[in-house]
Structure formats: C-alpha cells, structure tokens
Amino acid sequence: IARWTRPTAGGGDLQVQAYYDYLERSVPGRFRYRLHTYDLDLQHNFALGSAHQVVWGGGLRVTKDHFPILPEGALVQSFSPVGRTLSFGNLFVQDAITLAPGLKLTLGVKLEDDAYTGVSALPSMRVSWKLSDDTLLWGAVSRAVRQPSRLDRDFVEFRNGLPSLFGSDAFQTEKLTAYELGYRAQPTERSTVSVSAFYNVYDDLRSFELTAGRTPVVFANRLEGKTHGLEVWGGYQLADWWRLNGGVTWLKKDLKFQPGGSRLGGVQIAGDDPDFQVSLRSSMQIGERLQLDLDLRHVDSLPAPFSPAYTELGGQLRWMVNRSLETDRAGAFADEA
C-alpha cells in the first residue's frame, strides 16, 4: 500500500492511494482459488467560500482471479469461466453546506460502474441541526446497492455428477433505501447519550429459485422487504480513572418473497439476526501502568435456525512494563439463557 498527500489551495488537501493484494486459499476436496487485486483511489477536499466544504474523487479497482475445477469427490464447486479479470470504477462528489449557524445540509452522489450491471447512481442527503453546544439532531436519506459478484453470476456446483446450483446471468444489484433519524447530546460534563432510529427498504435481494420447477437451483432477485430499529448508546465518567459505556439495539425485520418465488430456504437466507442486543463496557485505569477492561454482552435468541440467547462476559488486563513494552491477559465466559 502507498499513499501520497499534499495540501491544496483553500485549506484543503489532495490524497492519492494505491494498493496491491494477493490472496490464495485452498480447502482440500472442495475448492481452491487465487485472487489478485489492484486498487487506485483519489480524493480532494477544499472549501468553496465560507458556506461550502466540497469533497470529490474517484477510484478504479481491477481483480484477476482463478478458480480451478477440482474433479475429485461427490461435490464439485467452481466458477465458469475459471478465471476472470474484472474492473470496477467510481466517481463521487459531496458538498457540506452551512445554511445557518448550527444548521448544515450535506448532499452527495456516487456513480459506481460495475463490470456486470453497468452504472448505478447512489445519492445521499443529510441534515444536522446543532440545537446547542452539547445537543445535535440529524436525519439522513441514502441509497446503496450490492453489485453482483462472481458467486452470483458465475458459480457452478455439481453433486454426484449432476448440476445442483448455478449463478445466473440475470442476477442484478440488490438495492437499499435507508432513512435515519438521530439525537446526540452531552447532558453533563461526565455523560453522553446517542439515540438513532432507522427504516430500511430492500429490493431485489438474493434468493434461490428452481429452474422450470426443478433442479438445478439458480441465484435470483426474488426477495424484498423492510427492516426498522432503534439504537441507544451512552457513556458516563464515574471518576477520572473509570468510565462506563453501554448500548441497546432493537431490530425488526419484515421480509417476503415476490409473487411466484420458489421460497427455497425461507426468508432467513437474508440473515438470521437477534431482535435485540445489550452491551456494557467498563474501562478502569488503575494507576499509571495498569488498565482493566470488562465487557458484558447479551444477545437475544436467533429465530431460524434457532439458537438460544446467551450472555457473555469478557475481560482484559493490560500492564505497561515500560514505554516500549506492554503485556495483556484476556478471558471470556458465556452462558446460554
């Protein structure tokens, strides 16, 4: 990885970053693959007058992979073709506009060019209102997509010599429209609180469909639905050496298949998530060189496949021997509810 940065006029800066990554993985009797990734990104931010803070840029990513077919065994998984070189590009611009003291509007758009489906436009809008020095209200609307991968388009699977699962050339991007509303405050010098609500609308999620009412199964976009939830987080400084942070998250999902869908695997193929999670973290600085962190977490049961709720307690003790050496000891304990 390499990064180059230089200041520009208007108090801004220009950054160029490039990296190369090589990955090789093998599961005996199942599959093996190699993946080369080349990535280049550019980002420039600058002030335009006193009311606009602009960020723009773009990027290009090229991937080159190879998934050789493993003929041994009853299960054969690979890709067709076994190797591809794919290019993905993007351009974006964002303007943070100060409408009035404490009131800011941020508008942005990103264009993503996918090797399989072409260009997608991803707009976003965010409004923040600083009611006082320690209170902030904000809201946002944005659009996001998950573009097809090699798995969605090119995957092939044979069981005992017969085709069982295939990617599909007809598979399109999965789409999300997200609505968010939040509140942040510092009620006292020692406490902070954050509350945010979200409502997400999903279209064209991945599903498994029969071919003419029978196998093989192919990937398709016949799942849709909505999710909504609430996240509450807070922190309190009990003493100069002791801080508590905690949070609660609620999630409600309402997913369904489009008319005519095969309904294979049920809606849980889009994720098996708990209705709520609770966490509490205690961080204590005991003297200049000793720190004790305790993490308590409770996760609700998972619906399908069912998994019971559990509570987990983890701890870490750090001792700074000197400025150049640090040692720690960690542990965890979990109990099913």
Short mmCIF file of C-alpha atoms in Angstrom, two decimals:
data_model
loop_
_atom_site.label_atom_id
_atom_site.label_comp_id
_atom_site.label_asym_id
_atom_site.label_seq_id
_atom_site.Cartn_x
_atom_site.Cartn_y
_atom_site.Cartn_z
CA ILE A 1 0.00 0.00 0.00
CA ALA A 2 1.21 3.53 -0.79
CA ARG A 3 -0.33 6.91 -0.01
CA TRP A 4 0.63 10.40 -1.18
CA THR A 5 -0.86 13.58 0.30
CA ARG A 6 -0.28 17.25 -0.35
CA PRO A 7 -2.04 20.46 0.79
CA THR A 8 -4.01 22.47 -1.77
CA ALA A 9 -5.45 25.96 -2.01
CA GLY A 10 -8.47 26.77 0.14
CA GLY A 11 -7.17 24.86 3.14
CA GLY A 12 -7.81 21.52 1.51
CA ASP A 13 -5.70 18.51 0.64
CA LEU A 14 -5.27 16.01 -2.17
CA GLN A 15 -4.71 12.33 -1.43
CA VAL A 16 -3.82 9.50 -3.80
CA GLN A 17 -3.69 5.91 -2.53
CA ALA A 18 -2.81 2.67 -4.30
CA TYR A 19 -2.55 -0.90 -3.08
CA TYR A 20 -2.00 -4.43 -4.31
CA ASP A 21 -3.32 -7.55 -2.57
CA TYR A 22 -2.75 -11.25 -3.25
CA LEU A 23 -4.89 -13.99 -1.72
CA GLU A 24 -4.66 -17.75 -2.05
CA ARG A 25 -6.99 -20.20 -0.33
CA SER A 26 -7.48 -23.97 -0.51
CA VAL A 27 -10.00 -26.37 1.05
CA PRO A 28 -8.92 -29.95 0.18
CA GLY A 29 -11.52 -31.77 -1.87
CA ARG A 30 -13.75 -28.67 -2.17
CA PHE A 31 -12.08 -25.73 -3.90
CA ARG A 32 -9.02 -23.55 -4.21
CA TYR A 33 -8.51 -20.10 -5.69
CA ARG A 34 -6.12 -17.23 -6.29
CA LEU A 35 -7.09 -13.56 -6.34
CA HIS A 36 -5.04 -10.50 -7.35
CA THR A 37 -6.47 -7.05 -6.53
CA TYR A 38 -5.14 -3.73 -7.83
CA ASP A 39 -6.72 -0.55 -6.43
CA LEU A 40 -6.24 3.18 -7.03
CA ASP A 41 -8.15 5.96 -5.21
CA LEU A 42 -8.06 9.75 -5.42
CA GLN A 43 -9.76 12.21 -3.03
CA HIS A 44 -9.67 16.02 -2.93
CA ASN A 45 -11.37 18.24 -0.38
CA PHE A 46 -11.49 22.03 -0.32
CA ALA A 47 -13.56 24.97 0.91
CA LEU A 48 -15.69 26.89 -1.58
CA GLY A 49 -16.40 30.22 0.06
CA SER A 50 -17.46 30.24 3.69
CA ALA A 51 -20.53 28.02 3.31
CA HIS A 52 -19.36 25.03 1.26
CA GLN A 53 -16.98 22.18 2.09
CA VAL A 54 -16.53 20.04 -1.01
CA VAL A 55 -15.10 16.51 -1.31
CA TRP A 56 -14.75 14.78 -4.67
CA GLY A 57 -12.79 11.89 -6.08
CA GLY A 58 -12.87 8.53 -7.73
CA GLY A 59 -11.34 5.13 -7.87
CA LEU A 60 -10.56 2.11 -10.02
CA ARG A 61 -10.25 -1.49 -8.85
CA VAL A 62 -9.15 -4.40 -11.04
CA THR A 63 -9.44 -8.01 -9.86
CA LYS A 64 -7.91 -11.05 -11.52
CA ASP A 65 -8.93 -14.47 -10.17
CA HIS A 66 -8.54 -18.16 -10.92
CA PHE A 67 -10.79 -20.92 -9.56
CA PRO A 68 -9.60 -24.25 -10.98
CA ILE A 69 -12.10 -27.12 -11.06
CA LEU A 70 -11.47 -29.90 -8.55
CA PRO A 71 -12.92 -33.08 -10.12
CA GLU A 72 -12.37 -35.32 -7.11
CA GLY A 73 -15.22 -36.17 -4.74
CA ALA A 74 -19.00 -36.12 -4.98
CA LEU A 75 -19.20 -32.32 -4.59
CA VAL A 76 -17.58 -30.11 -7.23
CA GLN A 77 -17.69 -26.33 -6.79
CA SER A 78 -16.08 -23.86 -9.15
CA PHE A 79 -16.72 -20.91 -11.47
CA SER A 80 -17.36 -20.67 -15.19
CA PRO A 81 -15.14 -19.36 -16.63
CA VAL A 82 -12.48 -20.49 -14.15
CA GLY A 83 -10.71 -17.13 -14.44
CA ARG A 84 -11.86 -13.55 -14.98
CA THR A 85 -10.38 -10.07 -14.97
CA LEU A 86 -12.97 -7.52 -13.80
CA SER A 87 -12.83 -3.71 -13.49
CA PHE A 88 -14.88 -1.55 -11.11
CA GLY A 89 -14.84 2.26 -11.18
CA ASN A 90 -16.46 5.03 -9.19
CA LEU A 91 -16.78 8.82 -9.12
CA PHE A 92 -18.24 10.82 -6.23
CA VAL A 93 -18.84 14.38 -5.05
CA GLN A 94 -20.19 15.71 -1.74
CA ASP A 95 -20.96 19.24 -0.59
CA ALA A 96 -21.48 20.12 3.09
CA ILE A 97 -23.46 23.38 3.03
CA THR A 98 -23.77 25.64 6.07
CA LEU A 99 -27.31 27.06 5.81
CA ALA A 100 -27.23 28.95 9.12
CA PRO A 101 -25.21 28.85 12.34
CA GLY A 102 -25.61 25.29 13.62
CA LEU A 103 -27.62 24.11 10.58
CA LYS A 104 -25.85 22.05 7.90
CA LEU A 105 -27.08 20.27 4.77
CA THR A 106 -24.86 17.61 3.14
CA LEU A 107 -25.65 16.48 -0.41
CA GLY A 108 -23.74 13.81 -2.27
CA VAL A 109 -23.84 11.38 -5.14
CA LYS A 110 -21.65 8.44 -6.11
CA LEU A 111 -21.59 6.73 -9.50
CA GLU A 112 -20.42 3.12 -9.44
CA ASP A 113 -19.57 1.30 -12.67
CA ASP A 114 -19.88 -2.45 -12.17
CA ALA A 115 -18.39 -4.99 -14.55
CA TYR A 116 -21.66 -6.97 -14.63
CA THR A 117 -24.51 -4.43 -14.46
CA GLY A 118 -23.10 -1.05 -15.54
CA VAL A 119 -23.52 2.29 -13.77
CA SER A 120 -25.53 2.78 -10.57
CA ALA A 121 -26.28 6.20 -9.02
CA LEU A 122 -26.11 6.39 -5.23
CA PRO A 123 -27.45 9.73 -3.92
CA SER A 124 -27.48 10.78 -0.26
CA MET A 125 -28.79 13.70 1.80
CA ARG A 126 -28.08 14.52 5.44
CA VAL A 127 -29.30 17.40 7.63
CA SER A 128 -27.80 18.23 11.03
CA TRP A 129 -29.05 20.87 13.45
CA LYS A 130 -26.93 21.86 16.43
CA LEU A 131 -29.51 23.00 18.99
CA SER A 132 -26.81 23.98 21.48
CA ASP A 133 -23.12 23.35 22.15
CA ASP A 134 -23.95 19.91 23.52
CA THR A 135 -27.07 18.83 21.56
CA LEU A 136 -27.39 17.70 17.94
CA LEU A 137 -30.32 16.48 15.83
CA TRP A 138 -29.74 14.82 12.46
CA GLY A 139 -31.56 12.97 9.71
CA ALA A 140 -30.47 11.23 6.52
CA VAL A 141 -31.80 9.54 3.38
CA SER A 142 -29.47 7.47 1.20
CA ARG A 143 -29.42 4.77 -1.44
CA ALA A 144 -26.99 1.85 -1.56
CA VAL A 145 -26.55 -1.25 -3.71
CA ARG A 146 -24.73 -4.56 -3.58
CA GLN A 147 -23.49 -5.31 -7.05
CA PRO A 148 -23.31 -8.89 -8.37
CA SER A 149 -20.22 -10.88 -7.52
CA ARG A 150 -18.59 -13.84 -9.23
CA LEU A 151 -20.62 -16.04 -6.89
CA ASP A 152 -23.95 -14.57 -8.07
CA ARG A 153 -23.12 -14.77 -11.78
CA ASP A 154 -20.51 -17.48 -12.40
CA PHE A 155 -20.77 -20.07 -9.61
CA VAL A 156 -21.31 -23.74 -10.59
CA GLU A 157 -21.91 -26.74 -8.33
CA PHE A 158 -22.30 -30.41 -9.19
CA ARG A 159 -23.33 -33.17 -6.77
CA ASN A 160 -22.60 -36.75 -7.85
CA GLY A 161 -22.11 -35.50 -11.41
CA LEU A 162 -25.49 -33.72 -11.58
CA PRO A 163 -25.95 -29.91 -11.66
CA SER A 164 -27.37 -28.60 -8.38
CA LEU A 165 -26.65 -24.85 -8.05
CA PHE A 166 -25.68 -22.16 -10.57
CA GLY A 167 -25.09 -18.46 -10.74
CA SER A 168 -27.28 -16.57 -13.19
CA ASP A 169 -26.54 -14.00 -15.90
CA ALA A 170 -29.88 -12.43 -14.98
CA PHE A 171 -28.83 -11.64 -11.39
CA GLN A 172 -29.00 -7.86 -10.77
CA THR A 173 -27.91 -5.49 -7.99
CA GLU A 174 -29.51 -5.68 -4.56
CA LYS A 175 -30.95 -2.28 -3.61
CA LEU A 176 -31.42 -0.42 -0.32
CA THR A 177 -33.09 2.90 0.52
CA ALA A 178 -32.21 3.92 4.08
CA TYR A 179 -33.92 6.52 6.29
CA GLU A 180 -32.26 7.59 9.57
CA LEU A 181 -33.06 9.99 12.39
CA GLY A 182 -30.79 10.66 15.35
CA TYR A 183 -30.14 12.65 18.52
CA ARG A 184 -26.82 13.19 20.30
CA ALA A 185 -26.22 15.08 23.50
CA GLN A 186 -23.88 15.62 26.41
CA PRO A 187 -26.29 16.15 29.33
CA THR A 188 -23.44 16.72 31.80
CA GLU A 189 -19.68 17.07 31.63
CA ARG A 190 -19.34 13.38 32.50
CA SER A 191 -22.14 11.84 30.39
CA THR A 192 -23.02 11.37 26.71
CA VAL A 193 -26.07 9.84 25.01
CA SER A 194 -26.93 8.93 21.41
CA VAL A 195 -30.29 7.71 20.04
CA SER A 196 -30.86 6.79 16.40
CA ALA A 197 -33.78 5.19 14.56
CA PHE A 198 -33.65 3.63 11.10
CA TYR A 199 -36.06 2.37 8.47
CA ASN A 200 -34.64 0.38 5.55
CA VAL A 201 -36.39 -0.68 2.34
CA TYR A 202 -34.77 -3.57 0.42
CA ASP A 203 -35.46 -4.63 -3.17
CA ASP A 204 -34.15 -7.47 -5.36
CA LEU A 205 -32.40 -9.38 -2.57
CA ARG A 206 -30.75 -12.68 -3.45
CA SER A 207 -32.96 -15.77 -3.47
CA PHE A 208 -32.71 -19.38 -4.65
CA GLU A 209 -35.04 -20.33 -7.49
CA LEU A 210 -35.82 -23.63 -9.18
CA THR A 211 -35.29 -24.00 -12.92
CA ALA A 212 -38.66 -24.75 -14.59
CA GLY A 213 -39.90 -26.08 -11.25
CA ARG A 214 -36.98 -28.43 -10.64
CA THR A 215 -33.21 -28.52 -10.10
CA PRO A 216 -30.73 -27.09 -10.73
CA VAL A 217 -31.24 -24.11 -8.42
CA VAL A 218 -30.13 -20.67 -9.62
CA PHE A 219 -29.45 -17.36 -7.87
CA ALA A 220 -32.18 -14.74 -8.50
CA ASN A 221 -33.58 -11.47 -7.07
CA ARG A 222 -36.99 -12.50 -5.71
CA LEU A 223 -36.72 -11.37 -2.09
CA GLU A 224 -37.72 -7.95 -0.73
CA GLY A 225 -38.87 -6.27 2.45
CA LYS A 226 -38.28 -3.75 5.20
CA THR A 227 -36.39 -3.51 8.47
CA HIS A 228 -36.62 -0.95 11.22
CA GLY A 229 -34.98 -0.50 14.57
CA LEU A 230 -33.57 1.67 17.30
CA GLU A 231 -30.07 2.08 18.75
CA VAL A 232 -29.40 3.75 22.11
CA TRP A 233 -25.83 4.35 23.34
CA GLY A 234 -24.42 6.24 26.28
CA GLY A 235 -21.38 6.75 28.43
CA TYR A 236 -20.63 8.01 31.92
CA GLN A 237 -17.33 9.01 33.52
CA LEU A 238 -17.73 7.75 37.09
CA ALA A 239 -14.27 9.00 38.03
CA ASP A 240 -11.18 10.27 36.26
CA TRP A 241 -9.92 6.68 36.11
CA TRP A 242 -13.23 4.82 35.46
CA ARG A 243 -15.65 5.06 32.53
CA LEU A 244 -18.79 3.07 31.64
CA ASN A 245 -20.22 2.74 28.12
CA GLY A 246 -23.35 0.84 27.19
CA GLY A 247 -25.91 0.37 24.47
CA VAL A 248 -29.09 -1.39 23.38
CA THR A 249 -30.06 -2.29 19.81
CA TRP A 250 -33.51 -3.38 18.60
CA LEU A 251 -34.13 -4.80 15.12
CA LYS A 252 -37.37 -5.86 13.44
CA LYS A 253 -37.38 -7.50 10.01
CA ASP A 254 -40.29 -7.94 7.60
CA LEU A 255 -39.01 -9.76 4.53
CA LYS A 256 -41.04 -11.60 1.91
CA PHE A 257 -40.72 -13.32 -1.45
CA GLN A 258 -42.05 -11.72 -4.59
CA PRO A 259 -45.06 -13.46 -6.20
CA GLY A 260 -44.01 -16.61 -7.97
CA GLY A 261 -40.82 -17.13 -5.97
CA SER A 262 -39.74 -20.66 -5.11
CA ARG A 263 -39.30 -19.72 -1.41
CA LEU A 264 -36.35 -22.09 -1.06
CA GLY A 265 -34.57 -21.69 2.28
CA GLY A 266 -37.14 -19.22 3.63
CA VAL A 267 -36.54 -15.53 4.29
CA GLN A 268 -33.74 -16.43 6.74
CA ILE A 269 -31.38 -16.77 3.77
CA ALA A 270 -31.12 -12.95 4.02
CA GLY A 271 -29.73 -13.25 7.56
CA ASP A 272 -30.54 -14.75 10.95
CA ASP A 273 -30.48 -11.80 13.37
CA PRO A 274 -31.45 -11.30 17.02
CA ASP A 275 -34.30 -8.92 17.92
CA PHE A 276 -32.13 -7.10 20.44
CA GLN A 277 -28.63 -6.91 21.87
CA VAL A 278 -27.33 -5.24 25.05
CA SER A 279 -23.73 -4.38 25.87
CA LEU A 280 -21.90 -2.76 28.77
CA ARG A 281 -18.20 -1.89 28.92
CA SER A 282 -16.21 -0.86 31.97
CA SER A 283 -12.76 0.67 31.46
CA MET A 284 -10.59 1.33 34.54
CA GLN A 285 -7.14 2.90 34.57
CA ILE A 286 -5.59 1.53 37.77
CA GLY A 287 -2.51 3.60 38.31
CA GLU A 288 -0.25 4.75 35.52
CA ARG A 289 0.58 1.32 34.07
CA LEU A 290 -2.38 -0.98 34.75
CA GLN A 291 -5.70 -0.99 32.84
CA LEU A 292 -8.68 -3.33 33.36
CA ASP A 293 -11.45 -3.62 30.74
CA LEU A 294 -14.63 -5.66 31.28
CA ASP A 295 -17.23 -6.30 28.55
CA LEU A 296 -20.70 -7.69 29.28
CA ARG A 297 -22.92 -8.59 26.33
CA HIS A 298 -26.35 -10.19 26.00
CA VAL A 299 -27.63 -11.39 22.62
CA ASP A 300 -31.24 -12.44 22.07
CA SER A 301 -32.12 -15.81 20.54
CA LEU A 302 -31.91 -16.35 16.77
CA PRO A 303 -35.15 -17.42 15.07
CA ALA A 304 -34.22 -19.67 12.11
CA PRO A 305 -32.25 -21.79 12.57
CA PHE A 306 -32.95 -21.41 16.27
CA SER A 307 -30.09 -20.55 18.57
CA PRO A 308 -30.68 -19.75 22.25
CA ALA A 309 -29.95 -16.37 23.79
CA TYR A 310 -26.66 -16.04 25.62
CA THR A 311 -24.76 -13.70 27.92
CA GLU A 312 -21.02 -13.23 27.59
CA LEU A 313 -18.51 -11.62 29.92
CA GLY A 314 -15.02 -10.82 28.69
CA GLY A 315 -12.10 -9.13 30.38
CA GLN A 316 -8.66 -7.82 29.55
CA LEU A 317 -5.90 -6.76 31.91
CA ARG A 318 -3.07 -4.64 30.50
CA TRP A 319 0.22 -3.86 32.16
CA MET A 320 2.63 -1.38 30.64
CA VAL A 321 6.02 -2.64 31.77
CA ASN A 322 7.71 0.44 30.31
CA ARG A 323 7.18 2.80 27.41
CA SER A 324 8.36 0.18 24.92
CA LEU A 325 6.72 -2.99 26.30
CA GLU A 326 3.12 -3.87 27.11
CA THR A 327 1.57 -7.20 28.11
CA ASP A 328 -2.06 -8.25 28.48
CA ARG A 329 -4.21 -11.11 29.66
CA ALA A 330 -7.69 -11.74 28.24
CA GLY A 331 -10.52 -14.13 29.02
CA ALA A 332 -14.21 -14.71 28.33
CA PHE A 333 -17.17 -16.56 29.85
CA ALA A 334 -20.51 -17.25 28.12
CA ASP A 335 -23.76 -18.65 29.44
CA GLU A 336 -26.87 -19.61 27.45
CA ALA A 337 -30.12 -18.15 28.74
#
